[in-house]
Amino acid sequence: MRYVASLLVLSALAAPGIAGAAPLYPPDTTLTRVRTPRDVPRPGYLQPVLDPSFGTTVTRVADEEAFDQEGFGVIRHAYAKNQPWNADGSLLMLDWRRPAPLLDGETFELIGRVHQPSEAMWMHTDPRYMIGRAGSKLVRWDAIADERDAVIHRFDEYSKIQLGAGEGNMSNDDRYIALFGRHGDDTDVVVFDLVEEQVLSTRTFENSGVKDGQNASTFNNVAMSQSGERVVVEFNAQGRGLREGIQSYDLDLRNRVPLSANGGTHFDVCVDSEGDDTIVTQADARSAIISADLTDGTRTVLLPASLIAYPIHVSCRNTERPGWAYLSEYFDSEAPRLANYDEVFAVRMDGSGTIQRFAHEHHSRNESYEREPHAVPSPDGSRVLWASDWERERGPVYAYVAERR
């Protein structure tokens, strides 16, 4: 079965990918409340339909029967900060479970499955490979052969490593990656050089853990900036102290810059309209969408609090389209009255308030985690993938793609 899947994937890689055509984007506009039309039936599998509000094309790219996964209930991608498309857009991985369905990145047809490593992430520079972990080993996985290609490094000094706790990433040139390393009661933040295959720097946080409680001694995640020049660490505690909020460090894990006091919230590492490394997040609980420069913490308000419901996810996996951040909303009791409710859209990172609307999400009011949209753009930002139960609180959760055609 793996051999057949490999042949199919090789065929897909030989075919033209989405990078071969000039990307199209929805028109620029501003964020206003556009109510979700409730009479839109769930799209059939691989049957593109128009979003009646925004004129974009929406395609359902997952199906229990077509995938031979009856009873699974959830066939979708992992998270807003995990890029599901490979480097050239020829493959799309729906990695909520293992093995992950592997789709043609252009037609969205199922072409195989991949037994991806833990916390898998596609490489930016080679469409064949992904990076992940196995216990305390950092590994490279060949998606075509569906097998481990190499053990990049063995972190024998740690009982376990984590690639950002499920929210990590490499620099865009695949040079640097930020990790957590657990030893005894302590946790190290580690910067690893993938080219030299060696540890560049470490910083120990005593009596600390990763996502094991909402207290000042625990981490939420760690991420590498897109340029590879800065490391971003998020703690679960609120504030601007040494173990609070969201903070930026240089590659030596020194020169700490507080970025936001809103620890334990959602953000992504981005590149703004000027080409500078930033994060995009909500400044504080239930407040505006802001960008914060990683070198000095300078803030730009992207969207005011009056428009934004608090339950949002941010994605800047559009690494080939800097200057835009992609937002999606998930339900809470205050969300339906605000302008971003039930929408996937991109916001320009220049403070102009310019957005591009991709789709209504059609999520229900069921607050289960697997039903959250977690929208994530393709590398060129022309397509957005999200998850939805299509307003059915007990219905299946599938992956959808919105684009302008």
Tab-separated table of C-alpha atoms in Angstrom:
chain	number	residue	atom	x	y	z
A	1	MET	CA	0.000	0.000	0.000
A	2	ARG	CA	2.818	2.418	0.809
A	3	TYR	CA	4.511	1.609	-2.520
A	4	VAL	CA	1.357	2.421	-4.477
A	5	ALA	CA	0.878	5.623	-2.522
A	6	SER	CA	4.481	6.596	-3.254
A	7	LEU	CA	3.967	6.172	-6.994
A	8	LEU	CA	0.863	8.335	-6.840
A	9	VAL	CA	2.671	11.041	-4.908
A	10	LEU	CA	5.575	11.019	-7.352
A	11	SER	CA	3.098	11.494	-10.168
A	12	ALA	CA	1.572	14.435	-8.317
A	13	LEU	CA	4.955	16.076	-7.821
A	14	ALA	CA	5.670	15.803	-11.546
A	15	ALA	CA	2.453	17.634	-12.397
A	16	PRO	CA	2.199	21.451	-12.449
A	17	GLY	CA	1.508	22.847	-8.972
A	18	ILE	CA	-0.261	25.964	-7.839
A	19	ALA	CA	3.023	27.873	-8.037
A	20	GLY	CA	2.858	27.700	-11.838
A	21	ALA	CA	-0.040	30.141	-12.109
A	22	ALA	CA	-0.267	33.752	-10.973
A	23	PRO	CA	-2.095	33.802	-7.644
A	24	LEU	CA	-5.456	35.558	-7.358
A	25	TYR	CA	-6.787	37.213	-4.222
A	26	PRO	CA	-10.182	38.551	-3.118
A	27	PRO	CA	-10.655	42.310	-3.564
A	28	ASP	CA	-9.476	44.730	-0.873
A	29	THR	CA	-12.200	45.942	1.479
A	30	THR	CA	-12.779	46.815	5.139
A	31	LEU	CA	-14.199	44.655	7.902
A	32	THR	CA	-17.929	45.027	8.437
A	33	ARG	CA	-20.501	42.579	9.765
A	34	VAL	CA	-21.724	40.244	6.998
A	35	ARG	CA	-24.108	37.674	8.375
A	36	THR	CA	-23.631	34.054	7.407
A	37	PRO	CA	-26.333	32.854	4.984
A	38	ARG	CA	-27.994	29.919	6.724
A	39	ASP	CA	-29.529	28.286	3.655
A	40	VAL	CA	-26.241	27.152	2.091
A	41	PRO	CA	-26.009	23.334	2.063
A	42	ARG	CA	-22.731	21.650	2.876
A	43	PRO	CA	-20.749	21.328	-0.374
A	44	GLY	CA	-20.380	17.876	-1.860
A	45	TYR	CA	-16.944	16.290	-1.759
A	46	LEU	CA	-14.692	17.904	-4.417
A	47	GLN	CA	-17.654	19.847	-5.824
A	48	PRO	CA	-16.641	23.551	-5.830
A	49	VAL	CA	-19.351	26.054	-4.909
A	50	LEU	CA	-19.432	29.835	-4.693
A	51	ASP	CA	-19.492	31.515	-1.317
A	52	PRO	CA	-22.627	33.650	-1.856
A	53	SER	CA	-21.339	36.490	0.320
A	54	PHE	CA	-17.829	36.925	-1.069
A	55	GLY	CA	-17.840	35.282	-4.497
A	56	THR	CA	-14.907	32.999	-3.726
A	57	THR	CA	-14.857	29.286	-4.527
A	58	VAL	CA	-15.200	26.823	-1.653
A	59	THR	CA	-14.240	23.148	-2.022
A	60	ARG	CA	-14.728	20.392	0.536
A	61	VAL	CA	-11.522	18.353	0.378
A	62	ALA	CA	-12.302	15.556	2.868
A	63	ASP	CA	-14.951	12.856	3.079
A	64	GLU	CA	-15.350	9.795	5.297
A	65	GLU	CA	-16.572	7.477	2.555
A	66	ALA	CA	-14.105	8.616	-0.101
A	67	PHE	CA	-11.236	8.305	2.394
A	68	ASP	CA	-12.479	4.928	3.681
A	69	GLN	CA	-12.651	6.406	7.180
A	70	GLU	CA	-16.309	5.897	8.098
A	71	GLY	CA	-16.970	6.766	11.718
A	72	PHE	CA	-13.846	8.909	12.141
A	73	GLY	CA	-15.939	12.082	12.381
A	74	VAL	CA	-12.941	14.407	11.996
A	75	ILE	CA	-10.818	14.631	8.821
A	76	ARG	CA	-8.926	17.908	8.865
A	77	HIS	CA	-5.554	19.597	9.313
A	78	ALA	CA	-3.719	20.023	12.616
A	79	TYR	CA	-3.617	23.734	13.431
A	80	ALA	CA	-3.542	27.318	12.150
A	81	LYS	CA	0.236	27.603	12.600
A	82	ASN	CA	1.040	24.313	10.829
A	83	GLN	CA	1.404	24.667	7.057
A	84	PRO	CA	-0.561	21.817	5.397
A	85	TRP	CA	0.825	22.483	1.868
A	86	ASN	CA	4.343	21.387	0.996
A	87	ALA	CA	6.994	23.730	-0.380
A	88	ASP	CA	5.765	23.898	-3.983
A	89	GLY	CA	2.065	23.442	-3.239
A	90	SER	CA	1.887	20.046	-4.947
A	91	LEU	CA	0.817	18.174	-1.784
A	92	LEU	CA	-1.629	18.888	1.027
A	93	MET	CA	-1.529	16.968	4.312
A	94	LEU	CA	-4.559	16.591	6.608
A	95	ASP	CA	-2.644	15.623	9.719
A	96	TRP	CA	-5.212	15.648	12.513
A	97	ARG	CA	-4.502	11.922	12.900
A	98	ARG	CA	-1.775	9.503	11.878
A	99	PRO	CA	-1.417	8.310	9.180
A	100	ALA	CA	-2.411	11.549	7.510
A	101	PRO	CA	-4.377	11.676	4.261
A	102	LEU	CA	-2.163	13.131	1.548
A	103	LEU	CA	-3.934	15.104	-1.179
A	104	ASP	CA	-2.954	16.544	-4.518
A	105	GLY	CA	-2.301	20.181	-3.636
A	106	GLU	CA	-4.021	21.449	-6.772
A	107	THR	CA	-6.993	19.122	-7.385
A	108	PHE	CA	-7.372	18.010	-3.719
A	109	GLU	CA	-7.828	14.371	-4.745
A	110	LEU	CA	-6.674	11.759	-2.225
A	111	ILE	CA	-3.427	10.242	-3.507
A	112	GLY	CA	-2.072	8.387	-0.478
A	113	ARG	CA	-1.280	8.545	3.213
A	114	VAL	CA	1.812	9.435	5.149
A	115	HIS	CA	2.882	8.162	8.595
A	116	GLN	CA	4.176	11.568	9.614
A	117	PRO	CA	6.442	11.980	12.681
A	118	SER	CA	5.233	13.845	15.765
A	119	GLU	CA	4.864	17.626	15.338
A	120	ALA	CA	5.589	17.227	11.626
A	121	MET	CA	6.214	20.338	9.531
A	122	TRP	CA	7.000	20.595	5.837
A	123	MET	CA	10.385	21.938	4.825
A	124	HIS	CA	10.261	25.263	2.972
A	125	THR	CA	13.041	24.430	0.526
A	126	ASP	CA	12.302	20.844	-0.557
A	127	PRO	CA	8.754	19.646	-1.305
A	128	ARG	CA	9.622	16.014	-0.604
A	129	TYR	CA	10.575	16.280	3.071
A	130	MET	CA	9.216	17.208	6.463
A	131	ILE	CA	10.836	17.578	9.885
A	132	GLY	CA	9.490	16.021	13.079
A	133	ARG	CA	10.476	14.290	16.272
A	134	ALA	CA	10.596	10.793	17.709
A	135	GLY	CA	11.137	10.889	21.468
A	136	SER	CA	14.367	12.838	21.899
A	137	LYS	CA	15.394	12.563	18.231
A	138	LEU	CA	14.944	15.183	15.519
A	139	VAL	CA	14.146	13.392	12.268
A	140	ARG	CA	13.617	14.122	8.587
A	141	TRP	CA	10.735	12.258	6.917
A	142	ASP	CA	10.433	11.420	3.226
A	143	ALA	CA	6.765	11.947	2.307
A	144	ILE	CA	7.198	10.215	-1.050
A	145	ALA	CA	8.671	6.966	0.245
A	146	ASP	CA	6.764	7.416	3.533
A	147	GLU	CA	9.773	6.558	5.633
A	148	ARG	CA	12.361	8.165	7.864
A	149	ASP	CA	15.068	9.685	5.705
A	150	ALA	CA	17.492	10.620	8.467
A	151	VAL	CA	17.979	11.159	12.172
A	152	ILE	CA	19.192	14.736	12.130
A	153	HIS	CA	20.238	14.858	15.772
A	154	ARG	CA	19.897	12.825	18.958
A	155	PHE	CA	19.253	14.980	22.019
A	156	ASP	CA	20.403	12.368	24.527
A	157	GLU	CA	20.620	14.942	27.299
A	158	TYR	CA	16.827	15.302	27.249
A	159	SER	CA	14.086	12.843	28.106
A	160	LYS	CA	11.943	14.504	25.449
A	161	ILE	CA	12.121	17.282	22.906
A	162	GLN	CA	9.235	19.265	21.428
A	163	LEU	CA	9.157	21.254	18.197
A	164	GLY	CA	7.477	24.261	19.737
A	165	ALA	CA	4.766	22.154	21.439
A	166	GLY	CA	2.819	21.731	18.218
A	167	GLU	CA	3.119	25.400	17.262
A	168	GLY	CA	6.731	25.585	16.175
A	169	ASN	CA	8.320	26.276	12.822
A	170	MET	CA	11.631	26.614	11.051
A	171	SER	CA	13.100	29.760	9.557
A	172	ASN	CA	12.052	30.189	5.943
A	173	ASP	CA	15.464	29.060	4.712
A	174	ASP	CA	15.228	25.861	6.833
A	175	ARG	CA	18.364	26.895	8.729
A	176	TYR	CA	17.135	27.285	12.318
A	177	ILE	CA	14.468	25.680	14.464
A	178	ALA	CA	13.482	26.342	18.107
A	179	LEU	CA	12.826	23.427	20.462
A	180	PHE	CA	11.941	22.579	24.032
A	181	GLY	CA	14.149	20.043	25.828
A	182	ARG	CA	12.949	18.431	29.052
A	183	HIS	CA	15.437	17.322	31.721
A	184	GLY	CA	14.278	16.529	35.244
A	185	ASP	CA	12.133	19.384	36.560
A	186	ASP	CA	13.623	21.888	34.137
A	187	THR	CA	13.012	22.820	30.513
A	188	ASP	CA	15.521	24.247	28.045
A	189	VAL	CA	14.704	26.465	25.104
A	190	VAL	CA	17.038	25.279	22.358
A	191	VAL	CA	18.030	26.895	19.057
A	192	PHE	CA	19.216	24.243	16.623
A	193	ASP	CA	21.142	24.815	13.384
A	194	LEU	CA	19.767	22.353	10.812
A	195	VAL	CA	22.543	23.056	8.305
A	196	GLU	CA	25.437	22.502	10.708
A	197	GLU	CA	23.356	19.895	12.605
A	198	GLN	CA	24.333	21.291	15.977
A	199	VAL	CA	22.888	23.203	18.912
A	200	LEU	CA	23.479	26.931	18.557
A	201	SER	CA	22.271	28.046	21.998
A	202	THR	CA	20.248	26.956	25.049
A	203	ARG	CA	18.559	28.706	27.912
A	204	THR	CA	17.420	26.797	30.993
A	205	PHE	CA	14.198	27.621	32.839
A	206	GLU	CA	14.203	25.838	36.183
A	207	ASN	CA	11.084	24.157	37.551
A	208	SER	CA	9.216	24.687	34.303
A	209	GLY	CA	7.070	22.619	31.981
A	210	VAL	CA	5.310	22.890	28.656
A	211	LYS	CA	1.531	23.287	28.558
A	212	ASP	CA	1.074	21.514	31.864
A	213	GLY	CA	-0.831	24.255	33.665
A	214	GLN	CA	-1.729	27.930	33.704
A	215	ASN	CA	1.015	29.204	35.989
A	216	ALA	CA	4.031	31.450	35.763
A	217	SER	CA	6.499	28.591	35.452
A	218	THR	CA	5.112	26.952	32.321
A	219	PHE	CA	5.542	27.523	28.600
A	220	ASN	CA	2.859	27.598	25.939
A	221	ASN	CA	5.070	27.370	22.848
A	222	VAL	CA	8.270	28.491	21.155
A	223	ALA	CA	8.736	29.543	17.523
A	224	MET	CA	11.481	30.719	15.183
A	225	SER	CA	11.018	33.981	13.307
A	226	GLN	CA	10.669	33.667	9.548
A	227	SER	CA	14.034	35.353	8.973
A	228	GLY	CA	15.747	33.079	11.494
A	229	GLU	CA	17.071	36.072	13.431
A	230	ARG	CA	14.793	35.929	16.491
A	231	VAL	CA	13.127	33.367	18.773
A	232	VAL	CA	9.629	33.920	20.190
A	233	VAL	CA	8.621	32.281	23.485
A	234	GLU	CA	5.099	32.338	24.878
A	235	PHE	CA	4.323	31.636	28.525
A	236	ASN	CA	0.904	30.754	29.887
A	237	ALA	CA	0.946	33.496	32.518
A	238	GLN	CA	-0.243	37.054	31.871
A	239	GLY	CA	2.226	39.909	32.295
A	240	ARG	CA	5.608	41.192	31.151
A	241	GLY	CA	7.912	39.445	33.609
A	242	LEU	CA	10.602	36.866	32.860
A	243	ARG	CA	8.056	34.027	32.608
A	244	GLU	CA	5.013	35.905	31.381
A	245	GLY	CA	3.353	36.917	28.147
A	246	ILE	CA	4.987	36.663	24.726
A	247	GLN	CA	8.681	37.491	24.448
A	248	SER	CA	11.362	37.709	21.767
A	249	TYR	CA	15.047	36.765	22.093
A	250	ASP	CA	18.048	36.887	19.792
A	251	LEU	CA	19.660	33.649	18.565
A	252	ASP	CA	21.814	33.499	21.697
A	253	LEU	CA	18.554	33.553	23.696
A	254	ARG	CA	19.490	36.900	25.193
A	255	ASN	CA	18.228	40.479	24.773
A	256	ARG	CA	14.664	39.771	25.834
A	257	VAL	CA	11.962	41.977	24.280
A	258	PRO	CA	8.412	41.789	25.756
A	259	LEU	CA	5.876	41.746	22.912
A	260	SER	CA	2.543	41.190	24.654
A	261	ALA	CA	1.318	40.667	28.204
A	262	ASN	CA	-1.394	38.370	26.887
A	263	GLY	CA	0.208	35.003	27.642
A	264	GLY	CA	-1.480	31.795	26.602
A	265	THR	CA	-3.211	33.438	23.676
A	266	HIS	CA	-3.059	32.874	19.907
A	267	PHE	CA	-0.432	34.430	17.653
A	268	ASP	CA	1.891	33.639	14.788
A	269	VAL	CA	5.322	34.859	13.735
A	270	CYS	CA	4.912	37.036	10.655
A	271	VAL	CA	6.686	39.430	8.298
A	272	ASP	CA	5.088	42.875	7.976
A	273	SER	CA	4.676	45.218	5.018
A	274	GLU	CA	8.188	46.619	5.593
A	275	GLY	CA	9.800	43.184	5.665
A	276	ASP	CA	10.362	43.183	9.436
A	277	ASP	CA	9.835	40.190	11.734
A	278	THR	CA	6.744	40.583	13.914
A	279	ILE	CA	4.061	38.674	15.693
A	280	VAL	CA	0.342	39.213	15.106
A	281	THR	CA	-1.914	38.672	18.098
A	282	GLN	CA	-4.481	40.349	20.333
A	283	ALA	CA	-2.806	42.923	22.531
A	284	ASP	CA	-4.688	41.884	25.648
A	285	ALA	CA	-7.713	39.775	26.454
A	286	ARG	CA	-10.690	40.821	24.295
A	287	SER	CA	-8.886	43.618	22.487
A	288	ALA	CA	-7.522	44.819	19.155
A	289	ILE	CA	-5.491	42.815	16.654
A	290	ILE	CA	-1.944	44.156	16.708
A	291	SER	CA	1.451	43.425	15.240
A	292	ALA	CA	4.532	43.765	17.435
A	293	ASP	CA	8.070	44.111	16.081
A	294	LEU	CA	10.366	41.361	17.387
A	295	THR	CA	13.382	43.640	17.831
A	296	ASP	CA	11.846	46.492	19.820
A	297	GLY	CA	8.205	45.582	20.559
A	298	THR	CA	6.793	48.487	18.516
A	299	ARG	CA	3.079	47.949	17.941
A	300	THR	CA	0.767	48.617	15.029
A	301	VAL	CA	-2.991	48.285	15.459
A	302	LEU	CA	-4.320	46.235	12.547
A	303	LEU	CA	-7.994	46.016	13.548
A	304	PRO	CA	-9.745	47.754	16.477
A	305	ALA	CA	-11.298	45.896	19.388
A	306	SER	CA	-14.759	47.139	18.378
A	307	LEU	CA	-14.698	44.765	15.387
A	308	ILE	CA	-13.060	41.672	16.826
A	309	ALA	CA	-14.408	38.790	18.870
A	310	TYR	CA	-11.797	37.368	21.232
A	311	PRO	CA	-11.805	33.722	20.064
A	312	ILE	CA	-9.530	34.012	17.036
A	313	HIS	CA	-6.636	32.118	15.506
A	314	VAL	CA	-3.815	33.767	13.570
A	315	SER	CA	-1.775	32.292	10.732
A	316	CYS	CA	1.127	33.763	8.792
A	317	ARG	CA	2.054	30.567	6.979
A	318	ASN	CA	1.771	32.646	3.794
A	319	THR	CA	5.557	32.844	3.779
A	320	GLU	CA	5.671	33.848	0.089
A	321	ARG	CA	3.247	36.729	0.692
A	322	PRO	CA	4.625	38.923	3.497
A	323	GLY	CA	2.597	41.817	4.813
A	324	TRP	CA	-0.634	39.899	5.421
A	325	ALA	CA	-1.965	37.903	8.385
A	326	TYR	CA	-4.865	35.459	8.150
A	327	LEU	CA	-7.533	35.308	10.842
A	328	SER	CA	-10.310	32.899	11.687
A	329	GLU	CA	-12.919	33.007	14.445
A	330	TYR	CA	-14.407	30.333	16.668
A	331	PHE	CA	-17.499	30.622	18.775
A	332	ASP	CA	-18.107	32.203	22.164
A	333	SER	CA	-21.163	33.959	23.592
A	334	GLU	CA	-20.030	37.459	22.558
A	335	ALA	CA	-18.776	36.593	19.081
A	336	PRO	CA	-21.992	36.699	16.986
A	337	ARG	CA	-22.432	40.456	17.393
A	338	LEU	CA	-18.960	41.387	16.119
A	339	ALA	CA	-17.705	41.888	12.576
A	340	ASN	CA	-15.295	38.972	12.358
A	341	TYR	CA	-17.854	36.363	13.424
A	342	ASP	CA	-17.724	33.140	11.373
A	343	GLU	CA	-15.225	34.536	8.835
A	344	VAL	CA	-11.873	33.653	7.303
A	345	PHE	CA	-10.062	36.740	6.034
A	346	ALA	CA	-6.612	38.282	5.565
A	347	VAL	CA	-5.638	41.641	7.053
A	348	ARG	CA	-2.912	43.879	5.653
A	349	MET	CA	-0.204	44.540	8.224
A	350	ASP	CA	0.250	48.255	7.575
A	351	GLY	CA	-2.412	49.632	9.939
A	352	SER	CA	-4.748	50.602	7.081
A	353	GLY	CA	-7.507	48.198	8.159
A	354	THR	CA	-7.534	46.644	4.681
A	355	ILE	CA	-8.789	43.071	4.531
A	356	GLN	CA	-9.506	40.397	1.939
A	357	ARG	CA	-12.466	38.117	2.684
A	358	PHE	CA	-12.158	34.445	1.745
A	359	ALA	CA	-15.212	32.660	3.178
A	360	HIS	CA	-17.777	32.180	5.858
A	361	GLU	CA	-16.712	29.279	8.059
A	362	HIS	CA	-20.188	27.817	8.753
A	363	HIS	CA	-19.139	26.620	12.194
A	364	SER	CA	-21.666	25.567	14.799
A	365	ARG	CA	-21.851	26.713	18.404
A	366	ASN	CA	-20.293	23.468	19.590
A	367	GLU	CA	-17.064	24.585	21.272
A	368	SER	CA	-15.192	21.269	20.872
A	369	TYR	CA	-11.596	21.907	19.873
A	370	GLU	CA	-11.705	19.781	16.736
A	371	ARG	CA	-14.583	21.955	15.447
A	372	GLU	CA	-12.564	25.173	15.562
A	373	PRO	CA	-11.688	26.405	12.034
A	374	HIS	CA	-7.926	27.024	12.560
A	375	ALA	CA	-7.664	28.635	9.123
A	376	VAL	CA	-4.243	28.504	7.445
A	377	PRO	CA	-3.189	29.955	4.066
A	378	SER	CA	-1.164	28.327	1.318
A	379	PRO	CA	2.441	29.592	1.038
A	380	ASP	CA	1.425	32.217	-1.553
A	381	GLY	CA	-1.679	33.164	0.463
A	382	SER	CA	-4.073	32.627	-2.441
A	383	ARG	CA	-5.852	29.690	-0.812
A	384	VAL	CA	-7.069	29.171	2.737
A	385	LEU	CA	-7.800	25.838	4.409
A	386	TRP	CA	-10.095	25.598	7.407
A	387	ALA	CA	-12.173	23.024	9.286
A	388	SER	CA	-15.945	23.133	9.706
A	389	ASP	CA	-18.905	21.039	10.842
A	390	TRP	CA	-21.067	23.191	8.537
A	391	GLU	CA	-23.335	24.302	11.389
A	392	ARG	CA	-24.088	20.734	12.501
A	393	GLU	CA	-23.139	20.472	16.164
A	394	ARG	CA	-22.932	16.687	16.043
A	395	GLY	CA	-21.980	16.337	12.400
A	396	PRO	CA	-18.625	15.400	10.879
A	397	VAL	CA	-15.787	17.911	10.719
A	398	TYR	CA	-14.169	18.216	7.303
A	399	ALA	CA	-11.471	20.380	5.712
A	400	TYR	CA	-12.438	23.075	3.190
A	401	VAL	CA	-10.425	25.303	0.865
A	402	ALA	CA	-11.459	28.806	-0.234
A	403	GLU	CA	-9.879	30.668	-3.144
A	404	ARG	CA	-10.630	33.233	-5.799
A	405	ARG	CA	-10.868	31.718	-9.276
